[in-house]
Amino acid sequence: VTADPGITPAEGMVAIDPRPASIWDRAARRARVERVVAAGARLADPRDPLGEEVRRRLPGTTGLSREGVELALTRHLETSATDEDLDALLSRCARARRCHVVLAANVCTAAQRALAVATATSPCVLLRPSRRDPVVAELLSRALQGDALFARWGGSVELIAELDLAGAEPGQAQGDIPAQELHIHGTDETVAALRTMAGARAVVRGHGAGLGVAVIGAQADLPAAAQALADDVVPFDQRGCLSPRFALVEGTAARAEDFARALHGALGGAGARVPRGPLDDAVRAGIAMYQATLEALGSFFRGDGHGVGLDPTPRSLPLPPAARVVHVAASSAEAARSLLAPWGAVITAIGTAGGGPLAQAAWSAAPRARRSTLGDMQRPPLDGPVDLRAF
Amino acid sequence: VGSIEQSEALHSRVRAFISGARLPLLTEGARGATERAEGAPSAPDPFDALAIAVARYQAAACAPVARLFGARGVRAGELQRADQIPAVPCDVFRFARVATHPPDADAVVFRTSGTTLGAGSRGEHALRTTATYELAALSWGARMLWPDRDTMRVLVLSPPLSEAPDSSLGFMLDRFAARLGGPASWHVRGGALDVVGFARACGEARDAGEPAIVLGTSFAFVHLLEAQGTSDLTLPAGSRAMQTGGFKGRSREVPAEELRRSIARSLGVPLPCVVSEYGMTELSSQLYEDTLARALAGAPEAELAGTRRYVAPPWVRVTAVDQETLSPLPDGEIGLARIVDLANVDSAVAIQTADRVRVTDGCVELLSRVAGAPPRGCSIAIDQMLGGAR
């Protein structure tokens, strides 16, 4: 296939017209993203050699239990995507002749969506994996490097050890298409530092740290909502930017306590099936201090692999450690506005049960956060970056 | 809430304890500091008994303290020692009112500095009376900062109380200036450091040949030294400096020893005369490094070098606790500072901080945080959200 007489394809390759208006370009971008999804499916499959390898290596790098790794691979890798989601993803991504991706702080499966977005942005992707947790990035890259279909649509993925925006000249910007984009997934400090380093050499899109908020409306069934919230807390041991850390319960202090107790039970059950990974000293210390704080403010329900803090009369929200520890607070819609105001900029996801005015208040506090029903916070559609705040 | 009479009676007992406490000579460890002075006018309670009396009052009158007692299964009536009192984490002051009295009985509310979480997350310490706070601050300040003098010039690198009426540091420095009686000047106004005015005050001290004490925050000293230029900031013999506070949330951090040497060099004072203070909004008392007091007590210079240590007044007891169990650790082991401050009559007498310390023979070594492994994942950490302290 050749779409542009000015571009001569190599034998067996598809010549891509990089002009944004080209249907060929759009088809190529979509096809590359679909190959990233296919690569994810290989990792999710325990019978695939890559699936076997990822299961062997991830417990050592992620800090998750084996069951936690299995959950991440089977529930949180994208193994299929709807046309509508892919359309949305392509629409959300800009274009560049080359796309650098830096994974500095992310959950293990985040490399897949980062690659999907990068390959939608450019056929040429340079990926610097997380130094502590490089496994999924490495294996996805390996899968794509051996994928003839990905190559036929012009895709190339190269793992790099260091970001080098000046090296390997990508060519000139063409029309509206800049030469380079840089996608950074890390702490706000990392994003800021790399943005400064990039200067004018690349369009920078940063994804900083964030958190999720659960909203339990007045009409919600508490046991069901607690079970759904537990399903959102357990993946990645709550270390993802979509992971709920706060749960606001509409109504009285007694209703919030009922919910906290139900959540305590649900997390206990979930922990029996998918145990929390080992904690380091700093996290254990953080839990001890949070527990003492909540014992003074309200209550703390401690489980073997989780904790639930309850503040029945909150003045503001203390952030619990990211280790399957949830802070539950009674709230009205009016109170939620002031409780969430300081957190608005870092709220990445809002999961709701029961809807109502409290959910509306939460959405108003963080208008760019992803919205979902409770239980689906950790499974956003593949419709763009996970973090919709800054992209 | 508790009765004003109960509170006042406890304040009186604590003030008697402070007034009657034998202050350590500081040529040895601080242990034994709670022994009574010979011939003291009254018979103050032993530390534990008074701490327990205050804790019982708070467990009955202050909701967060009562909840903590309940959660730990501690019966106030069965307390035997101060280290059995459940310690209230500093964070609780950010999220709840920790007071035995109603808001309309507040004499003053001290607040921690702001953070990115906004005004609603500032810690608040409500005092029904400032009399005990003043006595504690002045007694220990006099012992550790000016044991050799009654009056001094005062140069303050911090906003005046009128600009920061809810700052416990501002309140303390204001009382220090009043007590010392000499000319006093404030050189941070409207958020700006007045280097010219500070240099002028130094010159006036030199012209008068009168020693001065410079009191300020660490970051104000940093800015002063950076902006000093060719200004002469030296002070007459007998002068000294007290710095306090860290750099959290500030634009630049300077290693403590480097800053101390820079201050000594710029002000022309001996290194032991640059003293760090450890205080926080949630406490009513302060700790100081003991180099100045020991130097004035005749300690050889060689003894004053090396590890810096803070000394608590006799009405404060610092214990290192295990960071996971919050249980007391043996002397010399590293843990989080648990502070029993008798002067905290109307809030929480036992405070749990997140500061790492080693407590040896009553002296406190303040340690930097362990640089732990970076957090995994992209979920935000509290350190990323907070900045500022006292």
CSV table of N, CA, C and O in Angstrom, one decimal, chain B residues 160-219:
chain,number,residue,atom,x,y,z
B,160,PRO,N,6.9,40.4,63.0
B,160,PRO,CA,6.4,40.8,64.3
B,160,PRO,C,5.1,40.2,64.6
B,160,PRO,O,4.4,39.7,63.7
B,161,LEU,N,4.8,40.1,65.9
B,161,LEU,CA,3.5,39.4,66.3
B,161,LEU,C,2.3,40.0,65.7
B,161,LEU,O,1.3,39.3,65.4
B,162,SER,N,2.4,41.3,65.4
B,162,SER,CA,1.2,42.0,64.8
B,162,SER,C,1.0,41.5,63.4
B,162,SER,O,-0.2,41.5,62.9
B,163,GLU,N,2.0,41.0,62.7
B,163,GLU,CA,1.8,40.5,61.4
B,163,GLU,C,1.4,39.0,61.4
B,163,GLU,O,0.9,38.5,60.4
B,164,ALA,N,1.8,38.3,62.5
B,164,ALA,CA,1.5,36.9,62.5
B,164,ALA,C,1.0,36.5,63.9
B,164,ALA,O,1.7,35.8,64.7
B,165,PRO,N,-0.2,37.0,64.2
B,165,PRO,CA,-0.7,36.8,65.6
B,165,PRO,C,-1.0,35.4,66.0
B,165,PRO,O,-1.1,35.1,67.2
B,166,ASP,N,-1.0,34.5,65.0
B,166,ASP,CA,-1.3,33.1,65.3
B,166,ASP,C,0.0,32.2,65.3
B,166,ASP,O,-0.1,31.0,65.2
B,167,SER,N,1.1,32.8,65.2
B,167,SER,CA,2.4,32.1,65.2
B,167,SER,C,2.9,31.9,66.6
B,167,SER,O,3.2,32.9,67.3
B,168,SER,N,3.1,30.7,67.0
B,168,SER,CA,3.7,30.4,68.3
B,168,SER,C,5.1,30.9,68.4
B,168,SER,O,5.5,31.4,69.5
B,169,LEU,N,5.8,30.8,67.3
B,169,LEU,CA,7.2,31.3,67.3
B,169,LEU,C,7.2,32.9,67.5
B,169,LEU,O,7.9,33.4,68.3
B,170,GLY,N,6.3,33.5,66.8
B,170,GLY,CA,6.2,35.0,66.9
B,170,GLY,C,5.9,35.4,68.3
B,170,GLY,O,6.4,36.4,68.8
B,171,PHE,N,5.0,34.6,68.9
B,171,PHE,CA,4.6,34.9,70.3
B,171,PHE,C,5.8,34.8,71.2
B,171,PHE,O,6.0,35.6,72.1
B,172,MET,N,6.5,33.7,71.0
B,172,MET,CA,7.7,33.4,71.9
B,172,MET,C,8.7,34.5,71.7
B,172,MET,O,9.3,35.0,72.7
B,173,LEU,N,9.0,34.8,70.5
B,173,LEU,CA,10.1,35.8,70.3
B,173,LEU,C,9.6,37.2,70.8
B,173,LEU,O,10.5,38.0,71.3
B,174,ASP,N,8.4,37.5,70.7
B,174,ASP,CA,7.8,38.7,71.2
B,174,ASP,C,8.1,38.8,72.7
B,174,ASP,O,8.5,39.8,73.3
B,175,ARG,N,7.8,37.7,73.4
B,175,ARG,CA,8.0,37.7,74.9
B,175,ARG,C,9.5,37.7,75.2
B,175,ARG,O,9.9,38.3,76.2
B,176,PHE,N,10.3,37.1,74.4
B,176,PHE,CA,11.8,37.1,74.6
B,176,PHE,C,12.2,38.6,74.6
B,176,PHE,O,13.0,39.1,75.4
B,177,ALA,N,11.8,39.3,73.5
B,177,ALA,CA,12.2,40.7,73.4
B,177,ALA,C,11.8,41.5,74.5
B,177,ALA,O,12.5,42.4,75.1
B,178,ALA,N,10.5,41.3,75.0
B,178,ALA,CA,10.0,42.1,76.1
B,178,ALA,C,10.8,41.8,77.4
B,178,ALA,O,11.2,42.7,78.1
B,179,ARG,N,11.1,40.5,77.6
B,179,ARG,CA,11.9,40.1,78.8
B,179,ARG,C,13.3,40.7,78.8
B,179,ARG,O,13.8,41.2,79.8
B,180,LEU,N,13.9,40.7,77.6
B,180,LEU,CA,15.3,41.1,77.6
B,180,LEU,C,15.5,42.6,77.7
B,180,LEU,O,16.5,43.1,78.1
B,181,GLY,N,14.4,43.3,77.3
B,181,GLY,CA,14.4,44.7,77.6
B,181,GLY,C,15.2,45.7,76.8
B,181,GLY,O,14.9,46.9,76.8
B,182,GLY,N,16.2,45.2,76.1
B,182,GLY,CA,17.0,46.1,75.3
B,182,GLY,C,16.3,46.5,74.1
B,182,GLY,O,15.2,46.1,73.8
B,183,PRO,N,16.9,47.4,73.3
B,183,PRO,CA,16.3,47.7,72.0
B,183,PRO,C,16.0,46.5,71.2
B,183,PRO,O,16.9,45.6,71.1
B,184,ALA,N,14.9,46.4,70.6
B,184,ALA,CA,14.5,45.2,69.8
B,184,ALA,C,14.0,45.7,68.4
B,184,ALA,O,13.3,46.7,68.3
B,185,SER,N,14.4,44.9,67.4
B,185,SER,CA,13.9,45.3,66.1
B,185,SER,C,13.5,44.0,65.3
B,185,SER,O,14.2,43.0,65.5
B,186,TRP,N,12.5,44.1,64.5
B,186,TRP,CA,12.0,43.0,63.6
B,186,TRP,C,12.4,43.3,62.2
B,186,TRP,O,12.2,44.4,61.7
B,187,HIS,N,12.9,42.3,61.5
B,187,HIS,CA,13.5,42.6,60.2
B,187,HIS,C,12.9,41.8,59.1
B,187,HIS,O,13.4,41.6,58.0
B,188,VAL,N,11.7,41.2,59.4
B,188,VAL,CA,10.9,40.6,58.3
B,188,VAL,C,9.6,41.2,58.4
B,188,VAL,O,8.8,41.0,59.4
B,189,ARG,N,9.2,42.0,57.4
B,189,ARG,CA,7.9,42.7,57.4
B,189,ARG,C,7.3,42.6,56.0
B,189,ARG,O,8.0,42.7,55.0
B,190,GLY,N,6.0,42.3,56.0
B,190,GLY,CA,5.3,42.2,54.8
B,190,GLY,C,5.9,41.1,53.9
B,190,GLY,O,5.9,41.1,52.7
B,191,GLY,N,6.5,40.1,54.5
B,191,GLY,CA,7.0,38.9,53.8
B,191,GLY,C,8.4,39.2,53.2
B,191,GLY,O,9.0,38.4,52.5
B,192,ALA,N,9.0,40.4,53.5
B,192,ALA,CA,10.3,40.7,52.9
B,192,ALA,C,11.3,40.9,54.1
B,192,ALA,O,11.0,41.4,55.2
B,193,LEU,N,12.5,40.5,53.7
B,193,LEU,CA,13.6,40.6,54.7
B,193,LEU,C,14.3,41.9,54.5
B,193,LEU,O,14.7,42.3,53.4
B,194,ASP,N,14.4,42.7,55.6
B,194,ASP,CA,15.0,44.0,55.6
B,194,ASP,C,16.5,43.9,55.9
B,194,ASP,O,16.9,44.1,57.1
B,195,VAL,N,17.3,43.7,54.9
B,195,VAL,CA,18.7,43.5,55.2
B,195,VAL,C,19.4,44.8,55.6
B,195,VAL,O,20.2,44.8,56.5
B,196,VAL,N,19.0,45.9,55.0
B,196,VAL,CA,19.6,47.2,55.4
B,196,VAL,C,19.3,47.5,56.8
B,196,VAL,O,20.2,47.9,57.6
B,197,GLY,N,18.0,47.3,57.2
B,197,GLY,CA,17.7,47.6,58.6
B,197,GLY,C,18.4,46.7,59.6
B,197,GLY,O,18.8,47.1,60.7
B,198,PHE,N,18.6,45.4,59.2
B,198,PHE,CA,19.3,44.5,60.0
B,198,PHE,C,20.7,45.0,60.2
B,198,PHE,O,21.3,45.0,61.3
B,199,ALA,N,21.4,45.3,59.1
B,199,ALA,CA,22.8,45.8,59.1
B,199,ALA,C,22.9,47.1,60.0
B,199,ALA,O,23.8,47.2,60.8
B,200,ARG,N,21.8,47.9,59.9
B,200,ARG,CA,21.9,49.1,60.7
B,200,ARG,C,21.8,48.8,62.2
B,200,ARG,O,22.5,49.3,63.0
B,201,ALA,N,20.9,47.8,62.5
B,201,ALA,CA,20.8,47.4,63.9
B,201,ALA,C,22.1,46.8,64.4
B,201,ALA,O,22.5,47.0,65.6
B,202,CYS,N,22.8,46.1,63.6
B,202,CYS,CA,24.1,45.5,64.0
B,202,CYS,C,25.1,46.6,64.3
B,202,CYS,O,25.8,46.6,65.2
B,203,GLY,N,25.0,47.6,63.4
B,203,GLY,CA,25.9,48.8,63.6
B,203,GLY,C,25.6,49.5,64.9
B,203,GLY,O,26.6,49.9,65.6
B,204,GLU,N,24.4,49.6,65.2
B,204,GLU,CA,24.0,50.3,66.4
B,204,GLU,C,24.5,49.5,67.6
B,204,GLU,O,24.9,50.1,68.6
B,205,ALA,N,24.4,48.2,67.6
B,205,ALA,CA,24.9,47.4,68.7
B,205,ALA,C,26.4,47.5,68.8
B,205,ALA,O,26.9,47.6,69.9
B,206,ARG,N,27.1,47.6,67.6
B,206,ARG,CA,28.5,47.7,67.7
B,206,ARG,C,28.9,49.1,68.3
B,206,ARG,O,29.8,49.2,69.1
B,207,ASP,N,28.2,50.2,67.9
B,207,ASP,CA,28.5,51.5,68.4
B,207,ASP,C,28.2,51.6,69.9
B,207,ASP,O,29.0,52.3,70.6
B,208,ALA,N,27.2,50.9,70.3
B,208,ALA,CA,26.9,51.0,71.7
B,208,ALA,C,27.8,50.0,72.5
B,208,ALA,O,27.8,50.1,73.8
B,209,GLY,N,28.4,49.1,71.8
B,209,GLY,CA,29.2,48.1,72.5
B,209,GLY,C,28.4,47.1,73.4
B,209,GLY,O,28.8,46.6,74.4
B,210,GLU,N,27.1,46.9,72.9
B,210,GLU,CA,26.2,46.1,73.7
B,210,GLU,C,25.9,44.8,72.9
B,210,GLU,O,25.5,44.9,71.7
B,211,PRO,N,26.1,43.6,73.6
B,211,PRO,CA,25.8,42.4,72.8
B,211,PRO,C,24.3,42.3,72.5
B,211,PRO,O,23.5,42.9,73.1
B,212,ALA,N,24.1,41.5,71.4
B,212,ALA,CA,22.7,41.3,70.9
B,212,ALA,C,22.5,39.8,70.7
B,212,ALA,O,23.4,39.0,70.6
B,213,ILE,N,21.2,39.5,70.7
B,213,ILE,CA,20.9,38.1,70.3
B,213,ILE,C,20.0,38.2,69.1
B,213,ILE,O,19.1,39.0,69.0
B,214,VAL,N,20.4,37.4,68.1
B,214,VAL,CA,19.6,37.3,66.8
B,214,VAL,C,18.7,36.1,66.9
B,214,VAL,O,19.2,35.0,67.1
B,215,LEU,N,17.5,36.3,66.7
B,215,LEU,CA,16.5,35.2,66.8
B,215,LEU,C,15.8,35.1,65.4
B,215,LEU,O,15.3,36.1,65.0
B,216,GLY,N,15.8,33.9,64.9
B,216,GLY,CA,15.1,33.8,63.6
B,216,GLY,C,15.0,32.4,63.1
B,216,GLY,O,15.5,31.5,63.6
B,217,THR,N,14.2,32.3,62.0
B,217,THR,CA,14.0,31.0,61.3
B,217,THR,C,15.2,30.7,60.5
B,217,THR,O,15.9,31.6,60.0
B,218,SER,N,15.5,29.5,60.2
B,218,SER,CA,16.6,29.1,59.5
B,218,SER,C,16.6,29.6,58.1
B,218,SER,O,17.6,30.1,57.6
B,219,PHE,N,15.4,29.6,57.4
B,219,PHE,CA,15.4,30.1,56.1
B,219,PHE,C,15.6,31.6,56.0
B,219,PHE,O,16.1,32.2,55.0
